[in-house]
Coordinates of C-alpha atoms in Angstrom, one line a residue:
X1396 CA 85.0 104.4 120.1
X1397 CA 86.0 108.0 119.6
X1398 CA 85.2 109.5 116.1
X1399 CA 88.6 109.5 115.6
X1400 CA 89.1 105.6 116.0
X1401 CA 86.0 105.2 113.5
X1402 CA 87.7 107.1 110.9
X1403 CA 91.0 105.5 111.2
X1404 CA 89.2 101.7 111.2
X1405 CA 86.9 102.9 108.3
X1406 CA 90.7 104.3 106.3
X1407 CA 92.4 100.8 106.9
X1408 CA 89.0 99.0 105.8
X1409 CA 89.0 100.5 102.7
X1410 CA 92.7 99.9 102.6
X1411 CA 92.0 96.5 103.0
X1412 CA 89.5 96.6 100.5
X1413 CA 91.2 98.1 97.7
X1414 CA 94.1 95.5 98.2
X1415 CA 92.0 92.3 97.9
X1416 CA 90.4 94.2 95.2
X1417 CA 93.8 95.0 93.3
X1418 CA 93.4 98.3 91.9
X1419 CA 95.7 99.6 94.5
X1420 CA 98.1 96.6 93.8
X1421 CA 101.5 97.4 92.2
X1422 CA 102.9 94.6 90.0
X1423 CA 106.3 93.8 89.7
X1424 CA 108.3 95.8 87.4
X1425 CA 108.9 92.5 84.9
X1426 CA 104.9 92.9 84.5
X1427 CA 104.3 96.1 85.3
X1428 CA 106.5 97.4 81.8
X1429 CA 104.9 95.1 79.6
X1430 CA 101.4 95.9 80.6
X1431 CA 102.1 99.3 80.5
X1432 CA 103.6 99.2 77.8
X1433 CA 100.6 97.0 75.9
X1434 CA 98.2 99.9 76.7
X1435 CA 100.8 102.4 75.0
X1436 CA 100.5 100.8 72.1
X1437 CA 96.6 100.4 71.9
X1438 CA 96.3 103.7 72.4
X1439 CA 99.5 105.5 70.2
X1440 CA 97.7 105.7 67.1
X1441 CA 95.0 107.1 68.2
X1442 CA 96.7 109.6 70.4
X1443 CA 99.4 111.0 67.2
X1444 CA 96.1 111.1 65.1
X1445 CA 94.6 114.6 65.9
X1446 CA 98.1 116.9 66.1
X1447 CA 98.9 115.0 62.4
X1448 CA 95.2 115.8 61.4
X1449 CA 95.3 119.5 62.7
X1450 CA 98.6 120.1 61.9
X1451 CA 98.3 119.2 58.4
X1452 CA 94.9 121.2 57.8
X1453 CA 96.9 123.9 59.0
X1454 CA 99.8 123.5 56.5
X1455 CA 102.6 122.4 59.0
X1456 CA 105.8 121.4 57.9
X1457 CA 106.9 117.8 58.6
X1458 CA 109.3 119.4 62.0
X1459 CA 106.3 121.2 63.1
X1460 CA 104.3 118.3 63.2
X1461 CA 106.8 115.8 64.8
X1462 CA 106.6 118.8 67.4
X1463 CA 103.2 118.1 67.7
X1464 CA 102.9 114.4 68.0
X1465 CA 105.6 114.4 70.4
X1466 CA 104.3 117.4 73.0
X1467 CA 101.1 115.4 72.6
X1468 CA 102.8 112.0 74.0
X1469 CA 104.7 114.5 76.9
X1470 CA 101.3 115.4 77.8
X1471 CA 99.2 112.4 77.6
X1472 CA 101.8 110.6 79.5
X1473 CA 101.4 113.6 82.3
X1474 CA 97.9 113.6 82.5
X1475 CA 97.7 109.7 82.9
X1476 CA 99.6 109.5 85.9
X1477 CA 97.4 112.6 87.2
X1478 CA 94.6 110.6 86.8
X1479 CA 95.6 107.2 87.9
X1480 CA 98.1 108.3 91.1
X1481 CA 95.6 111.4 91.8
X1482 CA 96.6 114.1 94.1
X1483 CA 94.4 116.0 96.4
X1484 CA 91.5 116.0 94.7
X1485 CA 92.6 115.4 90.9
X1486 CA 92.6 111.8 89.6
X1487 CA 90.1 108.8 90.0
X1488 CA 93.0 106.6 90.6
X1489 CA 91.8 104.0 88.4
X1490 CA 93.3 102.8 85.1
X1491 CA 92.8 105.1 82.9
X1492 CA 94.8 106.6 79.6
X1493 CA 94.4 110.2 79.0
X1494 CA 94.6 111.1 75.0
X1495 CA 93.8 113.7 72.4
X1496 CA 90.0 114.0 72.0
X1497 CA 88.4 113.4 68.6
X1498 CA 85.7 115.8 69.8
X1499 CA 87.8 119.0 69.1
X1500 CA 89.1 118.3 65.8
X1501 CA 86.7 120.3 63.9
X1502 CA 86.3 123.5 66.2
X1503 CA 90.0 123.0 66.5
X1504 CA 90.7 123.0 62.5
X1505 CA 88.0 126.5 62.2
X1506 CA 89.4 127.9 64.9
X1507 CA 93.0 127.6 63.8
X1508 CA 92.0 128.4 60.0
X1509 CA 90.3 131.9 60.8
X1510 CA 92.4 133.1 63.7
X1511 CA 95.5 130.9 63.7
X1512 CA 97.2 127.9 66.1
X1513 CA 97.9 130.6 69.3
X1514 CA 93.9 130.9 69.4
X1515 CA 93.6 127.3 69.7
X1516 CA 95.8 126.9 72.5
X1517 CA 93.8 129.9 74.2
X1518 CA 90.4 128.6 73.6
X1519 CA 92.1 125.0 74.9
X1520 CA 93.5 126.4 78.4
X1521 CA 90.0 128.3 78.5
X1522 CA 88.2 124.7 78.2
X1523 CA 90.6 123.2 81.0
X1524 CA 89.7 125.9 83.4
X1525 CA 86.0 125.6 82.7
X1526 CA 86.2 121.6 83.4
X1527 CA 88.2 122.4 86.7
X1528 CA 85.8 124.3 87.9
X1529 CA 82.6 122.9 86.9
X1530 CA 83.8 119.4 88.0
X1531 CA 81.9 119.0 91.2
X1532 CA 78.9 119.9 89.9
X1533 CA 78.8 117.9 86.8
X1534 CA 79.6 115.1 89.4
X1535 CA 76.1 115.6 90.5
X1536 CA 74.7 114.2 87.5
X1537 CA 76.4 110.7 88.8
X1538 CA 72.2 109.8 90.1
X1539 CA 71.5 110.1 86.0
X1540 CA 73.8 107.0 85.5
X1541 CA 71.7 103.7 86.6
X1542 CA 72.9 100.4 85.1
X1543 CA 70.3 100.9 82.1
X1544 CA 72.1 103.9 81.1
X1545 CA 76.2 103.0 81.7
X1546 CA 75.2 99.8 80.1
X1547 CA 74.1 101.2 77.1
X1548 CA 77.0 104.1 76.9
X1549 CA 79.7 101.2 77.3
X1550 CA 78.1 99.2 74.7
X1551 CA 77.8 102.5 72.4
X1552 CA 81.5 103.2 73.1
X1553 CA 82.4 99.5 71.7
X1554 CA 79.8 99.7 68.9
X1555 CA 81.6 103.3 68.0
X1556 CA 85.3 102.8 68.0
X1557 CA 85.0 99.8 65.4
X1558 CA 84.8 102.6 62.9
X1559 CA 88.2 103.2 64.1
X1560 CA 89.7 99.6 63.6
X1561 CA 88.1 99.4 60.6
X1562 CA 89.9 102.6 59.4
X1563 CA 93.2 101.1 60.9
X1564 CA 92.6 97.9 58.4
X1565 CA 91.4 99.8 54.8
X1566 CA 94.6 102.5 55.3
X1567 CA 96.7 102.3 52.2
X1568 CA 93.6 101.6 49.5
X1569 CA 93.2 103.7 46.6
X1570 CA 90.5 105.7 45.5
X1571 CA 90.6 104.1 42.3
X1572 CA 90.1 100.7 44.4
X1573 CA 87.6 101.4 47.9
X1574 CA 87.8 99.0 50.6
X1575 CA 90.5 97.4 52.7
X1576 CA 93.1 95.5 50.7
X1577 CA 92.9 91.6 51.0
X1578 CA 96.4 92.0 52.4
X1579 CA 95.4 94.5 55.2
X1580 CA 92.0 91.7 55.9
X1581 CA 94.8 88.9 56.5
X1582 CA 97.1 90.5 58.9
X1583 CA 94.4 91.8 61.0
X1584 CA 92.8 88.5 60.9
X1585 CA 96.0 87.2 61.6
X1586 CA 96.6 89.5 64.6
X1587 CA 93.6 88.7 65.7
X1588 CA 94.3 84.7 65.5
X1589 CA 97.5 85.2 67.4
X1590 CA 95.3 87.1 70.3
X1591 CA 93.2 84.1 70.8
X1592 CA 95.8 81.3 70.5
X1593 CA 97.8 83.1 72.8
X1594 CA 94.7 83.7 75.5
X1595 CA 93.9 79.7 74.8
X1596 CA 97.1 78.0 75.5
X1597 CA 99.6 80.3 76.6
X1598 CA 100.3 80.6 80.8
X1599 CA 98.6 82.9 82.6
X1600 CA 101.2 85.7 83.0
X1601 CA 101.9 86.0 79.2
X1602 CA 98.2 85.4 78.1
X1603 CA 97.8 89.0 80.2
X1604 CA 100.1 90.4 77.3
X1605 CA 98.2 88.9 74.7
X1606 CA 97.5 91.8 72.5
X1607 CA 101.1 93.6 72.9
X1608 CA 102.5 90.2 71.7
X1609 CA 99.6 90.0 68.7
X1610 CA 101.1 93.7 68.1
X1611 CA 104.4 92.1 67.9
X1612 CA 104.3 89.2 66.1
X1613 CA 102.2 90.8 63.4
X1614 CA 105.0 93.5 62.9
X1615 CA 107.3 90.5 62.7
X1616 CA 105.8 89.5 59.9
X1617 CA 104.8 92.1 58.4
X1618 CA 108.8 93.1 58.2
X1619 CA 108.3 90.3 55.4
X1620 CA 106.6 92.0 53.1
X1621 CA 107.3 95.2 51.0
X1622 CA 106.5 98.3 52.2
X1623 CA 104.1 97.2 55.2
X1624 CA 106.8 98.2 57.7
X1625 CA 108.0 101.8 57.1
X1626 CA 110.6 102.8 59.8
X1627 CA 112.5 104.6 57.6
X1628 CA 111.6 108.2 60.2
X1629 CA 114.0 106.4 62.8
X1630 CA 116.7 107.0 61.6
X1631 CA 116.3 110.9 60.9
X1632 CA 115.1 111.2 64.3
X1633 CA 116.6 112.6 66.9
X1634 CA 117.3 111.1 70.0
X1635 CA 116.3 113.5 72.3
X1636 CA 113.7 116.4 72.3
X1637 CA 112.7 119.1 75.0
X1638 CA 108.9 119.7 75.0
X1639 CA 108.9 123.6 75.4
X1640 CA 105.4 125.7 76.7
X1641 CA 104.4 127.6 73.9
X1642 CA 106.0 126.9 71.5
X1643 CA 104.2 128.7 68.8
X1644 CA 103.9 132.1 70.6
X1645 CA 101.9 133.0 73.5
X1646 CA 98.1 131.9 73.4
X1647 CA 95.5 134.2 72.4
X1648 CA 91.9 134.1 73.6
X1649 CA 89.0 134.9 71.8
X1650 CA 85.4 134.5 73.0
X1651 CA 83.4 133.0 70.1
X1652 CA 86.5 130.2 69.8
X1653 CA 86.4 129.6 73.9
X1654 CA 82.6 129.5 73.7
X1655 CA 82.6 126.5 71.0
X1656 CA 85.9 124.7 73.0
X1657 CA 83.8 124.6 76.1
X1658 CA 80.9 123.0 74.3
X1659 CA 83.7 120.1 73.8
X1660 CA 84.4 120.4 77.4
X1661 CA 80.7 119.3 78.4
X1662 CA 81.0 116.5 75.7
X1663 CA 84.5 115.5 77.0
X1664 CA 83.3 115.2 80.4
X1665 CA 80.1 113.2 79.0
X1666 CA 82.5 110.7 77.8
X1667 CA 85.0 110.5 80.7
X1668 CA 82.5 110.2 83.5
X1669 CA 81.1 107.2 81.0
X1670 CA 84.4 105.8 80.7
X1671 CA 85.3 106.2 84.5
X1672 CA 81.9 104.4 85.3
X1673 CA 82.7 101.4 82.8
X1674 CA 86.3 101.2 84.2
X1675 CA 84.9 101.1 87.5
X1676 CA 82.3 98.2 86.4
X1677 CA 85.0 96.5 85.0
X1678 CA 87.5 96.6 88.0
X1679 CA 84.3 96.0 90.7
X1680 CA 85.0 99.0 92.0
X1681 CA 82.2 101.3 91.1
X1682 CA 82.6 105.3 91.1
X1683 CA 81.4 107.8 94.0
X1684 CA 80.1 111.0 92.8
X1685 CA 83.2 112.6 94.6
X1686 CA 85.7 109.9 92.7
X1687 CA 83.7 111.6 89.4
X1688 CA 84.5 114.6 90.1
X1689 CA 88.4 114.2 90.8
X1690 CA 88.6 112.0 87.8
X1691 CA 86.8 115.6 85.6
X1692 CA 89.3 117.8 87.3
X1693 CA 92.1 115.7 86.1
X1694 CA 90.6 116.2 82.7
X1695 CA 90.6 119.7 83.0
X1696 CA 94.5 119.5 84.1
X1697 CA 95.4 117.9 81.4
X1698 CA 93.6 120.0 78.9
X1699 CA 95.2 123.2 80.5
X1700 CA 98.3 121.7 80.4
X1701 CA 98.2 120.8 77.2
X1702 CA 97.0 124.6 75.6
X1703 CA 100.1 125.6 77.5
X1704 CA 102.5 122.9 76.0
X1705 CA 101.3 122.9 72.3
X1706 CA 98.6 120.3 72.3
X1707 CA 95.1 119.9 72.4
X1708 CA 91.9 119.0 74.9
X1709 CA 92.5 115.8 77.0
X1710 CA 90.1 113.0 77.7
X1711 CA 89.8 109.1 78.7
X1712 CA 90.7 106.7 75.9
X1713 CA 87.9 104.3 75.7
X1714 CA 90.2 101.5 74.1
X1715 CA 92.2 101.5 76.8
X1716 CA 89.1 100.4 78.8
X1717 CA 88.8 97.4 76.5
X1718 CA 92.5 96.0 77.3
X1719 CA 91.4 96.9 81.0
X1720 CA 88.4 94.1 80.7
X1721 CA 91.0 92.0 78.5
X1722 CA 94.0 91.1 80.1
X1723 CA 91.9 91.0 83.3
X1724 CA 94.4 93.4 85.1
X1725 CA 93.0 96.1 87.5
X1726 CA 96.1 97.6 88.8
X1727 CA 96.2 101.5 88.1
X1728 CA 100.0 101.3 88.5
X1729 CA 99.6 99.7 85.0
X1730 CA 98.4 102.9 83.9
X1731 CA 101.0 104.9 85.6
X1732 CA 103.3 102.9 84.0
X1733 CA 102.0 103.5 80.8
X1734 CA 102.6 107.3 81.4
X1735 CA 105.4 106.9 82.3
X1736 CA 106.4 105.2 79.1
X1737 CA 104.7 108.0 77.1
X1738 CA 106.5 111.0 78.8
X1739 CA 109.6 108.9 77.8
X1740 CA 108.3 108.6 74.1
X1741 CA 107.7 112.4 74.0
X1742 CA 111.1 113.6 74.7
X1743 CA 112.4 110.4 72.5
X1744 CA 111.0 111.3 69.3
X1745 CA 113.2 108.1 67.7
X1746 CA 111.5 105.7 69.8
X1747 CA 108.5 107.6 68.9
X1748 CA 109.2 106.8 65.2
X1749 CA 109.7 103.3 66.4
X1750 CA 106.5 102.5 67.5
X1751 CA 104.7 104.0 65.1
X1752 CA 106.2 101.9 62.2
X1753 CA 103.7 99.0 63.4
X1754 CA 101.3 98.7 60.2
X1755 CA 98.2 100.0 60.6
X1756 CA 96.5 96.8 59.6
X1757 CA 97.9 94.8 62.7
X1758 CA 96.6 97.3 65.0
X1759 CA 92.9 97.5 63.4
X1760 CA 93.2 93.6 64.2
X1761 CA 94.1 94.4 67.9
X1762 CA 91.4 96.9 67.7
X1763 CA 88.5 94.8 67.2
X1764 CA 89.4 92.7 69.9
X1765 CA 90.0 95.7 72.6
X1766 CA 86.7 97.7 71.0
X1767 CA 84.6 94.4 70.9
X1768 CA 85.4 93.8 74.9
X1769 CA 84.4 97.3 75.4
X1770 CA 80.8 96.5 73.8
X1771 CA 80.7 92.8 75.7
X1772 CA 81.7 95.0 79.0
X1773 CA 78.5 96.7 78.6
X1774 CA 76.3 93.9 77.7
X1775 CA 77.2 92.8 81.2
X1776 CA 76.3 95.5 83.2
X1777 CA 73.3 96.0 80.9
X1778 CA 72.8 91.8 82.5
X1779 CA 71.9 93.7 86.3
X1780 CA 68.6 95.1 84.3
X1781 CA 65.1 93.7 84.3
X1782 CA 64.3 94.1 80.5
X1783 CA 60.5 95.4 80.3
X1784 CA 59.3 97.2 77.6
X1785 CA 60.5 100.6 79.2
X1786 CA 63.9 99.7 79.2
X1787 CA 64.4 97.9 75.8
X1788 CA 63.0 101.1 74.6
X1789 CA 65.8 103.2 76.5
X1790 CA 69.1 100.7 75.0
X1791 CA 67.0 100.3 71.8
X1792 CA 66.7 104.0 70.7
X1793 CA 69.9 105.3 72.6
X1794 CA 72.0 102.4 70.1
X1795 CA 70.0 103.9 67.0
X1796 CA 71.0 107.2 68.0
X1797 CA 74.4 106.5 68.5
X1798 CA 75.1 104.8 65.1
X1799 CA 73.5 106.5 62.8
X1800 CA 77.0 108.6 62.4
X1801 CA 79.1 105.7 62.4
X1802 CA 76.7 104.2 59.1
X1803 CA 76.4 107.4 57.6
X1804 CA 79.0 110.4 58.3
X1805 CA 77.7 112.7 56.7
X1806 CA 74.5 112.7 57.9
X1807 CA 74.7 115.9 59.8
X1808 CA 76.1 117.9 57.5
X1809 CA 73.4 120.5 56.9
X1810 CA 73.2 121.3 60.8
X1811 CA 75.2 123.7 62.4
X1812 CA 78.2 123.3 63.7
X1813 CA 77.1 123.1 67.4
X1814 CA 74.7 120.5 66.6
X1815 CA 77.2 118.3 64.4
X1816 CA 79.7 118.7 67.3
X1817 CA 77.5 117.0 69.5
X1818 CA 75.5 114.5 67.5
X1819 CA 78.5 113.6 65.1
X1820 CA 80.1 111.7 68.4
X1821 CA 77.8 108.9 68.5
X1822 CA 79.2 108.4 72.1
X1823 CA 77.9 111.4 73.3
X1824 CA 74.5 111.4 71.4
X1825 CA 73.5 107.9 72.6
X1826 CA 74.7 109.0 76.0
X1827 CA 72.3 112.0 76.2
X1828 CA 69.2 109.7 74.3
X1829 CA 69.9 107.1 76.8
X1830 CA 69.6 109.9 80.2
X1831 CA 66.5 111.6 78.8
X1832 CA 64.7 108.7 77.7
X1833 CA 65.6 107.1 81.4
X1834 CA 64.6 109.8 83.1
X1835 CA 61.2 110.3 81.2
X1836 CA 60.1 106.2 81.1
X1837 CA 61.3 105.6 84.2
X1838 CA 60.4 108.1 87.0
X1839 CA 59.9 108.5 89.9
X1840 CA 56.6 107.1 90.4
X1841 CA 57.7 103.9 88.1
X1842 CA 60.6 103.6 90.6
X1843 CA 58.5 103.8 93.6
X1844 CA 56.0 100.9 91.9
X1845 CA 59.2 98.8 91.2
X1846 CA 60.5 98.9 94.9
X1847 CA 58.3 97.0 96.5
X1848 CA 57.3 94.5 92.9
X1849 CA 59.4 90.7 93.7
X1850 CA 59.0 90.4 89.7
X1851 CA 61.2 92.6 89.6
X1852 CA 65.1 91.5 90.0
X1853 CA 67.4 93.4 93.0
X1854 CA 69.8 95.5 89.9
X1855 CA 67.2 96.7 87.7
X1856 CA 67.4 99.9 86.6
X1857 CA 64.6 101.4 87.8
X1858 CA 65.7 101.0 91.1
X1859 CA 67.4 104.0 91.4
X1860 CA 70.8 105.3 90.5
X1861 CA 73.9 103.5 90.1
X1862 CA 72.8 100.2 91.3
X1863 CA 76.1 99.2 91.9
X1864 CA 77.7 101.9 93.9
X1865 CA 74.1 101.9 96.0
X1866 CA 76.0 99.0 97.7
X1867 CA 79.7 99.8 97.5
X1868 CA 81.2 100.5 100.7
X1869 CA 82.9 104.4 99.4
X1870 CA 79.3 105.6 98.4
X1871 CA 78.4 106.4 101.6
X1872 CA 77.5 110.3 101.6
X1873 CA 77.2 110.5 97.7
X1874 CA 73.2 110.9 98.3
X1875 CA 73.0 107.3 96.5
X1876 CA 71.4 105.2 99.2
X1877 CA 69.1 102.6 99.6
X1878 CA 65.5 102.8 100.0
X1879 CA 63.1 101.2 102.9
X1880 CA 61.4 99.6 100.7
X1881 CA 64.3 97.9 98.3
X1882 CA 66.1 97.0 101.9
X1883 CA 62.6 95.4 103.2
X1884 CA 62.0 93.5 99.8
X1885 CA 66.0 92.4 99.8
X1886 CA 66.0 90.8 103.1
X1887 CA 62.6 88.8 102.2
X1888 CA 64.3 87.7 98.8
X1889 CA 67.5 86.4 100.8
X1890 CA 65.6 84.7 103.5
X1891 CA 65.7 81.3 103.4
X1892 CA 62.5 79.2 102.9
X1893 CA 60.2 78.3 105.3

């Protein structure tokens, strides 16, 4: 067989692969809407959250900021189907939703105060470059990311974004009385109720819609009661809307601002190669270091992109990741979809106004559901590790780590701003805890003692890197291969007995 002929047979394998797999799968369109569309809506309010937040620490007005939210939309919808469709060598081509970081909102907000919004969207298409072009290397770190330590980063993520449903559910209390109203409490409990009736006896094809009909049934209701439904904005919106590059004036770039944007770009692409390993765990399809690296360059597209069309730095929505491991559907057409639907809600800014009538309460009750999957997703992978002292030490500390902003906000308030912007994400400080503490309890020597050790089962984490894509088919010429010695001890644990 000529060399040729080998590459063409190994192509159409991994054609054949992804098919039966069904991440390459495209539904049809009377599914493919509806799922799309269910991921649009766990992501919207998270997405129009940091244009409304900048914006209005900026001072605004209310068409400035509708300009915002929907240029945000335009753009989160383009960068989606980047990263799920992928050309050349952007995109992972996987499910994943592109949104507005969280990261950047404070750099963003001193940025913008001291040298106005043009030097934000500067210092943004500054960070986009800088992701580009740091991508591949940054996809070497891939051998840093064993089971022990995307376990524990997806079960951080989960752990983290409840502080985000649980926001969702207390909007609307009053200083004068903290806390959630009971009101909120029942229609998030509600939604939630409606989630799991609907996953216990509904068919199979409209349990995979569960949470966009929980969304929809709790507005239903809520339409009952005074004042939880507010859709009066759709009627002052317009119909159409043209998304225009710079907007506010040509971008300006100043060094100290691009210097503290890029430091988001290393903790965006901390939490985008953590949530393109977790979608890959999710869809059994585990990431190669060059799939990594595609999927970082996509982020840096986006995130240039967006500096040039009046929005902020772009990164993987980890609740999307939750409805991924949800519904059960793997298809990254689903996602494409989804973008498709949000380039359509950022030149539509009534159907903008539409969706974002749904009461905050119902979607803190969807939220729990999609961010507590997330967690469960990584107490599964963290299921492939041999628990010895070493590594309950590793998830132990890394969780600690990771929380203690999510229990106590203001903990780093004294620190400098570099340090807050870093240790303030719990998602990115339990990330790093989790790699150093791997990399220091178990090294090289431990791994080379836990080869050839039959206590020891074949996915623990101190194996070696990436336990799962050691074996995937794609991984071959990432660097993450089998050892002698794990092959040797595999073969004698599959043998049959004597």
């Amino acid at each position: 067989m000529t060399t040729t002929d080998d590459k063409a047979a190994k192509t159409a394998a991994r054609k054949l692969r992804a098919r039966e797999n069904g991440v390459d799968t495209i539904p049809p369109l009377a599914k493919l809407f509806p799922l799309g569309l269910q991921h649009v809506l766990a992501l919207y309010a998270g997405a129009v959250a940091v244009p409304l937040i900048v914006g209005g620490a900026l001072g605004y007005s209310a068409q400035d900021l509708a300009f915002l939210i929907s240029a945000d939309l335009f753009i989160a919808g383009i960068a989606t189907i980047v990263q799920s469709v992928g050309f050349w060598r952007f995109g992972v081509r996987l499910p994943l939703m592109q949104g507005v970081t969280f990261a950047a909102v404070g750099p963003m907000i001193a940025i913008g105060t001291q040298h106005g919004i043009q030097t934000i969207f500067g210092s943004v298409i500054a960070c986009g470059l800088f992701m580009i072009l740091v991508a591949p290397f940054f996809a070497q770190l891939l051998r840093f990311f064993p089971p022990i330590v995307t376990g524990t980063v997806i079960l951080i993520i989960g752990l983290s974004l409840m502080r985000v449903a649980a926001g969702w559910i207390t909007t609307g209390s009053t200083t004068e009385e903290p806390g959630a109203p009971p009101l909120n409490i029942a229609f998030a409990a509600g939604t939630l109720l409606i989630i799991v009736l609907i996953e216990r006896f509904a068919p199979a094809a409209i349990a995979r819609v569960s949470v966009l009909l929980g969304l929809a049934i709790g507005t239903i209701a809520a339409l009952f009661v005074p004042g939880m439904v507010d859709w009066s904005n759709v009627g002052e919106a317009g119909w159409f809307a043209i998304v225009t590059p710079f907007h506010f004036g040509l971008p300006v770039f100043e060094f100290a601002s691009i210097l503290s944007m890029v430091i988001v770009g290393i903790v965006i692409m901390t939490e985008t190669t953590g949530d393109m390993i977790a979608v890959g765990e999710i869809v059994d399809k585990p990431v190669t270091r060059r799939q990594v690296a595609d999927g970082l360059r996509a982020d840096g597209l986006g995130t240039v992109l967006g500096g040039m069309f009046n929005t902020f730095p772009y990164t993987a929505f980890a609740q999307n990741v939750g409805l991924v491991s949800l519904t059960g559907v793997r298809s990254r057409y689903v996602a494409t979809m989804a973008g498709v639907i949000l380039v359509v809600l950022g030149v539509v800014p009534k159907v903008s106004a539409l969706v974002e009538g749904v009461p905050r309460a119902v979607l803190g009750g969807a939220g729990i559901a999609l961010f507590g999957m997330v967690a469960a997703s990584g107490i599964r992978t963290l299921a492939k590790v041999k628990f010895n002292n070493k590594n309950v030490l590793v998830v132990a500390l890394s969780v600690g780590v990771a929380l203690l902003p999510t229990v106590s906000p203001t903990i780093y308030d004294r620190f400098p701003t570099w340090f807050q912007l870093i240790f303030d994400s719990g998602i990115s400080a339990g990330a790093i805890v989790a790699i150093l503490l791997n990399v220091l309890l178990n090294s090289s020597e431990v791994r080379a003692q836990a080869a050839t050790d039959p206590a020891l089962g074949a996915h623990d984490a101190v194996r070696g890197p990436a336990a799962a894509a050691l074996v995937h088919p794609e991984a071959e010429g990432t660097g993450l291969i089998r050892t002698a010695a794990l092959e040797e001890h595999d073969e004698k644990r599959d043998a049959p007995p004597a």
